[in-house]
Each structure stands twice: as structure tokens, then as C-alpha cells.
Short mmCIF file of C-alpha atoms and ligand atoms in Angstrom, two decimals:
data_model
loop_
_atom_site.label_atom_id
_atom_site.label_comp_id
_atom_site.label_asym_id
_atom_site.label_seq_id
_atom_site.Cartn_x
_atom_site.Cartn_y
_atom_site.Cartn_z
CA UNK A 1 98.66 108.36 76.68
CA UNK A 2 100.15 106.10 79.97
CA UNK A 3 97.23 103.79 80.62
CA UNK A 4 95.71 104.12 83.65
CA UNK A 5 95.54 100.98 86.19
CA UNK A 6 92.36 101.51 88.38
CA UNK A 7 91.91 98.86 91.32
CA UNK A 8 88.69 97.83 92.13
CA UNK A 9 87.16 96.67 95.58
CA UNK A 10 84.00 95.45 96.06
CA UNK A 11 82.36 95.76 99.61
CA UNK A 12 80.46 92.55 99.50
CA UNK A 13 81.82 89.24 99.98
CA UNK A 14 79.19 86.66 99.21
CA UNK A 15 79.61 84.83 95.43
CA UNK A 16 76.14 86.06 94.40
CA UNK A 17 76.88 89.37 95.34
CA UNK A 18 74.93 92.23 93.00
CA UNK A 19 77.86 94.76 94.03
CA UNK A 20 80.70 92.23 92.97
CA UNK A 21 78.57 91.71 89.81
CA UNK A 22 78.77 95.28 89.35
CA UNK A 23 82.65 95.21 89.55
CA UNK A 24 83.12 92.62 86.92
CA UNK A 25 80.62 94.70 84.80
CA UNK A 26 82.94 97.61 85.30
CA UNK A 27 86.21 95.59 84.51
CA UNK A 28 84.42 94.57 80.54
CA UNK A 29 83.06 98.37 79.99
CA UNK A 30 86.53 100.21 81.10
CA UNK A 31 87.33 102.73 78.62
CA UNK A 32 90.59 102.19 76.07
CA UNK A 33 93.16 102.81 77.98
CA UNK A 34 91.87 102.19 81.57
CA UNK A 35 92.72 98.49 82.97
CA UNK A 36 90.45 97.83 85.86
CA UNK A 37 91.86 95.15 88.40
CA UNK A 38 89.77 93.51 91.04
CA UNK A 39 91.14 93.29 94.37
CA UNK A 40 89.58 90.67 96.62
CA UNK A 41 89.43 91.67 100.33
CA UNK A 42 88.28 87.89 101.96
CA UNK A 43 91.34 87.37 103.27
CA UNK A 44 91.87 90.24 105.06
CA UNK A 45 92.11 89.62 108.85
CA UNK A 46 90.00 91.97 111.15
CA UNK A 47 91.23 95.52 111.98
CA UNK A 48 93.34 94.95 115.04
CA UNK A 49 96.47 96.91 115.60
CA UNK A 50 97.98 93.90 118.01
CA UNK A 51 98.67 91.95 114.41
CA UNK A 52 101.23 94.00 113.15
CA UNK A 53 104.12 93.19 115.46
CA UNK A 54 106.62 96.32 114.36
CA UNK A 55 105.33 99.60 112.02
CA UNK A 56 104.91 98.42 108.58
CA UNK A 57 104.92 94.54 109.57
CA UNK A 58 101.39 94.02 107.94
CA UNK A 59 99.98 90.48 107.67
CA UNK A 60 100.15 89.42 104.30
CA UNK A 61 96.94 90.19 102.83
CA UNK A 62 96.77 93.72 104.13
CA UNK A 63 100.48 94.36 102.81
CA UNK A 64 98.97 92.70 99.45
CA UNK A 65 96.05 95.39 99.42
CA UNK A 66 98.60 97.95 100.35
CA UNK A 67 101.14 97.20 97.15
CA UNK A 68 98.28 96.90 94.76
CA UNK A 69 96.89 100.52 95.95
CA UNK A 70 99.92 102.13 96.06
CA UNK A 71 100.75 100.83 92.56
CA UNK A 72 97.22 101.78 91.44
CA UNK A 73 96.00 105.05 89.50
CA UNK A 74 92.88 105.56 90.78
CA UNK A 75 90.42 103.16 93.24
CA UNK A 76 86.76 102.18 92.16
CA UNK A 77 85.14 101.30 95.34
CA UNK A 78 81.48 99.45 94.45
CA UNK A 79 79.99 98.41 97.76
CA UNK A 80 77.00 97.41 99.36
CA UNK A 81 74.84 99.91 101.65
CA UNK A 82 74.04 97.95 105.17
CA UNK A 83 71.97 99.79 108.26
CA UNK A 84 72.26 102.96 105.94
CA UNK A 85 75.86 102.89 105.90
CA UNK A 86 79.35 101.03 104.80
CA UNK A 87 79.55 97.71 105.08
CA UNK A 88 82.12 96.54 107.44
CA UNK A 89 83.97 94.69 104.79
CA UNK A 90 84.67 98.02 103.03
CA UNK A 91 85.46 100.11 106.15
CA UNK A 92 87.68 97.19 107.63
CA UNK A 93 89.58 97.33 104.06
CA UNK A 94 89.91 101.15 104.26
CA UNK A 95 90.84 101.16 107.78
CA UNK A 96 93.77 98.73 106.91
CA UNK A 97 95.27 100.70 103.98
CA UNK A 98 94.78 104.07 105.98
CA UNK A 99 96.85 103.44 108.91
CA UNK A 100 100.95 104.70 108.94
CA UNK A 101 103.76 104.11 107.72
CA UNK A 102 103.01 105.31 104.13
CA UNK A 103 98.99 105.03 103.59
CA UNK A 104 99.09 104.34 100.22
CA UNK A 105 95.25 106.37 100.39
CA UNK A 106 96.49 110.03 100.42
CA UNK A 107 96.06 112.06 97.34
CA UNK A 108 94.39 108.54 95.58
CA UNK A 109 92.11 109.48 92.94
CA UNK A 110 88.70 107.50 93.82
CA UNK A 111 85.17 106.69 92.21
CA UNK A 112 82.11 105.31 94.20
CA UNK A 113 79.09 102.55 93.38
CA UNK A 114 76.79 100.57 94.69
CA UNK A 115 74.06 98.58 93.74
CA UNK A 116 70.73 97.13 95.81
CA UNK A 117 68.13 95.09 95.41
CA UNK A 118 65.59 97.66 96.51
CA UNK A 119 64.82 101.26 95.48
CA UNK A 120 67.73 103.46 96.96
CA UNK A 121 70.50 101.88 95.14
CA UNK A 122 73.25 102.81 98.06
CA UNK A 123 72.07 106.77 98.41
CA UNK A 124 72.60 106.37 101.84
CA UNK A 125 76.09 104.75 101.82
CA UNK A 126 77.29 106.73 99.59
CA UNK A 127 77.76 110.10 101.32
CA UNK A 128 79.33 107.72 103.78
CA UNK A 129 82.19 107.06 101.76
CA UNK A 130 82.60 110.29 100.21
CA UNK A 131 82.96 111.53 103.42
CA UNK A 132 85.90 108.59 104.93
CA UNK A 133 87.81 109.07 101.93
CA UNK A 134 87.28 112.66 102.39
CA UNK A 135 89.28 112.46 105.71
CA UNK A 136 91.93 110.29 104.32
CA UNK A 137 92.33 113.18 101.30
CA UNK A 138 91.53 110.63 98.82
CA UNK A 139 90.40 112.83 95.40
CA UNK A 140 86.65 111.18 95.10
CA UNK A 141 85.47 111.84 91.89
CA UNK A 142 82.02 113.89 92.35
CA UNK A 143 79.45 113.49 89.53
CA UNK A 144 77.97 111.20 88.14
CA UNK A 145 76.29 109.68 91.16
CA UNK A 146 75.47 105.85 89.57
CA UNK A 147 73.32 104.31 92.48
CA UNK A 148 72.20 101.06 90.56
CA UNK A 149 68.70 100.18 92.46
CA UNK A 150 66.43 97.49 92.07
CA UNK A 151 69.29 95.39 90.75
CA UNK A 152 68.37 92.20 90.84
CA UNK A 153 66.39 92.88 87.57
CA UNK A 154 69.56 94.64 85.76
CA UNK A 155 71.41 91.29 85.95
CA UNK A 156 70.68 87.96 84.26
CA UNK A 157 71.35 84.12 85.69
CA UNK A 158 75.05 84.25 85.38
CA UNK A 159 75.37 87.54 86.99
CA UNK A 160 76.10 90.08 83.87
CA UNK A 161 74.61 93.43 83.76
CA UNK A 162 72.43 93.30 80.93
CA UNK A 163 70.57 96.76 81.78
CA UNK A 164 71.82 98.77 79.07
CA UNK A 165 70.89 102.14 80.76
CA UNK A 166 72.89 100.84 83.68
CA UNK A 167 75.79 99.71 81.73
CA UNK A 168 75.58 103.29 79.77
CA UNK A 169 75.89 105.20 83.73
CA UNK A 170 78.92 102.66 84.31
CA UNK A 171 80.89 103.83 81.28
CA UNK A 172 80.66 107.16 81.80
CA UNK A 173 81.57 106.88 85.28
CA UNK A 174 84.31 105.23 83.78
CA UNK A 175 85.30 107.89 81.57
CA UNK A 176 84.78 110.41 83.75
CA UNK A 177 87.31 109.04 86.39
CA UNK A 178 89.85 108.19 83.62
CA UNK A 179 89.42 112.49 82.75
CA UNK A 180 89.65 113.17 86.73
CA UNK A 181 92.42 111.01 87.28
CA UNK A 182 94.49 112.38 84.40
CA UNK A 183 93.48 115.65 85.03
CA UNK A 184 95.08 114.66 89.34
CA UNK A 185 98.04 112.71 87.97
CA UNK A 186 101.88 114.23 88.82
CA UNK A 187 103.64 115.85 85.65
CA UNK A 188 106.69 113.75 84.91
C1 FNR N 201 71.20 95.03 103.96
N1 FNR N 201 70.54 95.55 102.85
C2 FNR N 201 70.25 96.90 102.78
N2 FNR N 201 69.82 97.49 101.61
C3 FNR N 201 69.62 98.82 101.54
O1 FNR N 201 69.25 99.34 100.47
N3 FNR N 201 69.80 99.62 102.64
C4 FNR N 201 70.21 99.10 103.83
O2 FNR N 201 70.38 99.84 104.77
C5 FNR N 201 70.46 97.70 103.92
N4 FNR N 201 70.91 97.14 105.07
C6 FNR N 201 71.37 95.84 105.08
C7 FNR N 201 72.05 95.36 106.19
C8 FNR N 201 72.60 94.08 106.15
C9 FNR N 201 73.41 93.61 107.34
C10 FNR N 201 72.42 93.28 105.03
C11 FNR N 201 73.03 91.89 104.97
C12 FNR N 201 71.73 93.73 103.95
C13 FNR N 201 70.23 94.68 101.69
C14 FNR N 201 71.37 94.70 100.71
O3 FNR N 201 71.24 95.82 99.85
C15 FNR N 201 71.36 93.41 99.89
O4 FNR N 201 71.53 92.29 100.75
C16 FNR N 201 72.42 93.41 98.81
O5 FNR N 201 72.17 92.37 97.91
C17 FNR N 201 73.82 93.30 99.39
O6 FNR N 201 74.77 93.50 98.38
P1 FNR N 201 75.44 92.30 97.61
O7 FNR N 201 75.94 91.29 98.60
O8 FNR N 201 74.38 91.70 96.70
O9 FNR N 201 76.53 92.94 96.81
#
């Protein structure tokens, strides 16, 4: 089988981040034949339509994002929930890629996570980004739902996921997106 390149964006931006955690917990579980690539989105500027002097003259770091989606299978988004909703980091990202020429979003088979520290694990920010991706006809994988709460106890000192029920709901997230995204991809 073609393996499957999955890029994956994490909605927080702090080093300690539990989400970004998460993401480099996702890259060492990935399936055989599934290579998960984290994209860093620090450098991208602020939304603002007055940097991008002609259509399709991005700034650098949101043509970067741009390449690596469109060259992507599949996205796995793992973000944060703030004020019961998407992080700005993640929405700024998503508004970025969206916009014409050629959003490299449209038909972009997509899995969601999130992790927090206290007892709702991202169920509220979740929805949230079903629904955004919805209305940029991104093809969100549906079930399973992994909402990793209380997460500061799932991770150790140097920031591994050593909850093994947790790692078990990652994998088969994993899997299940590698069958969706197969199941999506164009016949050649
Ligand atoms: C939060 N946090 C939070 N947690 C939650 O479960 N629901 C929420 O609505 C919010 N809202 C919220 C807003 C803002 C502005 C901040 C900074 C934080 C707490 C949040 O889950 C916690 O800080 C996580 O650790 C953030 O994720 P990272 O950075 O660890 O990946």
C-alpha cells in the first residue's frame, strides 16, 4: 500500500504544552504505514489580508503551511479548548490555509484531539472544529471521539504519554483515519 503522510498541527504554542505532547505521542504510535509530520504554526503572522500583496503572494510561513497541506494525506489537528472554543492559534492557522487561490483544505481528510488539564478533555472545542472544517469540506473523520482529560497525570516529567489507555484511544484513532483516508483517497 502508498504510505500515507498525515500532517499534524498542534493548537498550542507554549513548550510545555499537554496538546503538543499529545502530537509527539501521536507521531511514535502512527500505524505501519502512516508517517505523521508535525507542522509548527509559531511563525505564522496574524490573519490579515493587507500581507499578501497580489493573490497567492503568501508570506513565507503561511505558503510553508500551505505546501506541506497540500502535499499531505490527511491533517491531525490536536488543539487546546480556550473560553469553550478554538484557540486562536488553530483558527488563525485554518483561516490562512482556507483562503483562495487553491485552499489546499477542500476535500482534506482530517482527525481531531485535544487534551486538558481538567475534566472535559476539549468536548467543547471539539464540535467547534468539526464544524469549521465542516464549512471548508474538509472529510473529518467522525468516531472515535479521544478527548484526553485530566492530562497532566497521563504524561510524565519529560512530557511522554505514559497512560496506556490513552495511548491505546490514540492508536486507534490512528488507524481509523489511516482506513478513512484510504477509503477518501482518488483512484489512480
Ligand atoms: C484555558 N483552559 C481551558 N480549559 C478547558 O478545559 N476549557 C476552557 O474553556 C479553557 N479555557 C482556557 C482559556 C485560555 C485563554 C487558556 C490559556 C486556558 C485551560 C487549558 O486547557 C490549559 O491551559 C491547557 O494546558 C492548554 O493546553 P496546552 O497549552 O497545555 O496544550
Amino acid at each position: 500500500m502508498t504510505p500515507l503522510r498525515v500532517l499534524g498541527l498542534s493548537g498550542s504554542l507554549r513548550k510545555a504544552s499537554l496538546n503538543t505532547a499529545l502530537l509527539r505521542a501521536a507521531v511514535d504510535l502512527a500505524p505501519a504505514g502512516m508517517t505523521l509530520e508535525p507542522f509548527d504554526l509559531g511563525a505564522l503572522p496574524l490573519f490579515n489580508e493587507d500581507l499578501v500583496a497580489s493573490p497567492g503572494a503568501w508570506p513565507e510561513p503561511v505558503a510553508a503551511l500551505r505546501t506541506a497541506i497540500a502535499s499531505a494525506d490527511a491533517l491531525l489537528l490536536v488543539s487546546p479548548e480556550y473560553n469553550h472554543s478554538i484557540p486562536a492559534v488553530m483558527k488563525n492557522a485554518i483561516d490562512w490555509a482556507s483562503r483562495p487561490p487553491a485552499s489546499p483544505l477542500g476535500g482534506k481528510p482530517a482527525a481531531i484531539l485535544g487534551a486538558s488539564p481538567g475534566g472535559f478533555g476539549t468536548v467543547r472545542m471539539q464540535p467547534h472544529l468539526r464544524q469549521v472544517l465542516t464549512a471548508l469540506s474538509m472529510l473529518t473523520l467522525g468516531r472515535p471521539e479521544v478527548l484526553v482529560s485530566n492530562a497532566k497525570a497521563k504524561f510524565d516529567a519529560n512530557g511522554a504519554l505514559v497512560d496506556e489507555p490513552t495511548r491505546e484511544a490514540v492508536r486507534a484513532l490512528l488507524v481509523a483515519l489511516a482506513e478513512w483516508t484510504a477509503r477518501l483517497r482518488p483512484k489512480t
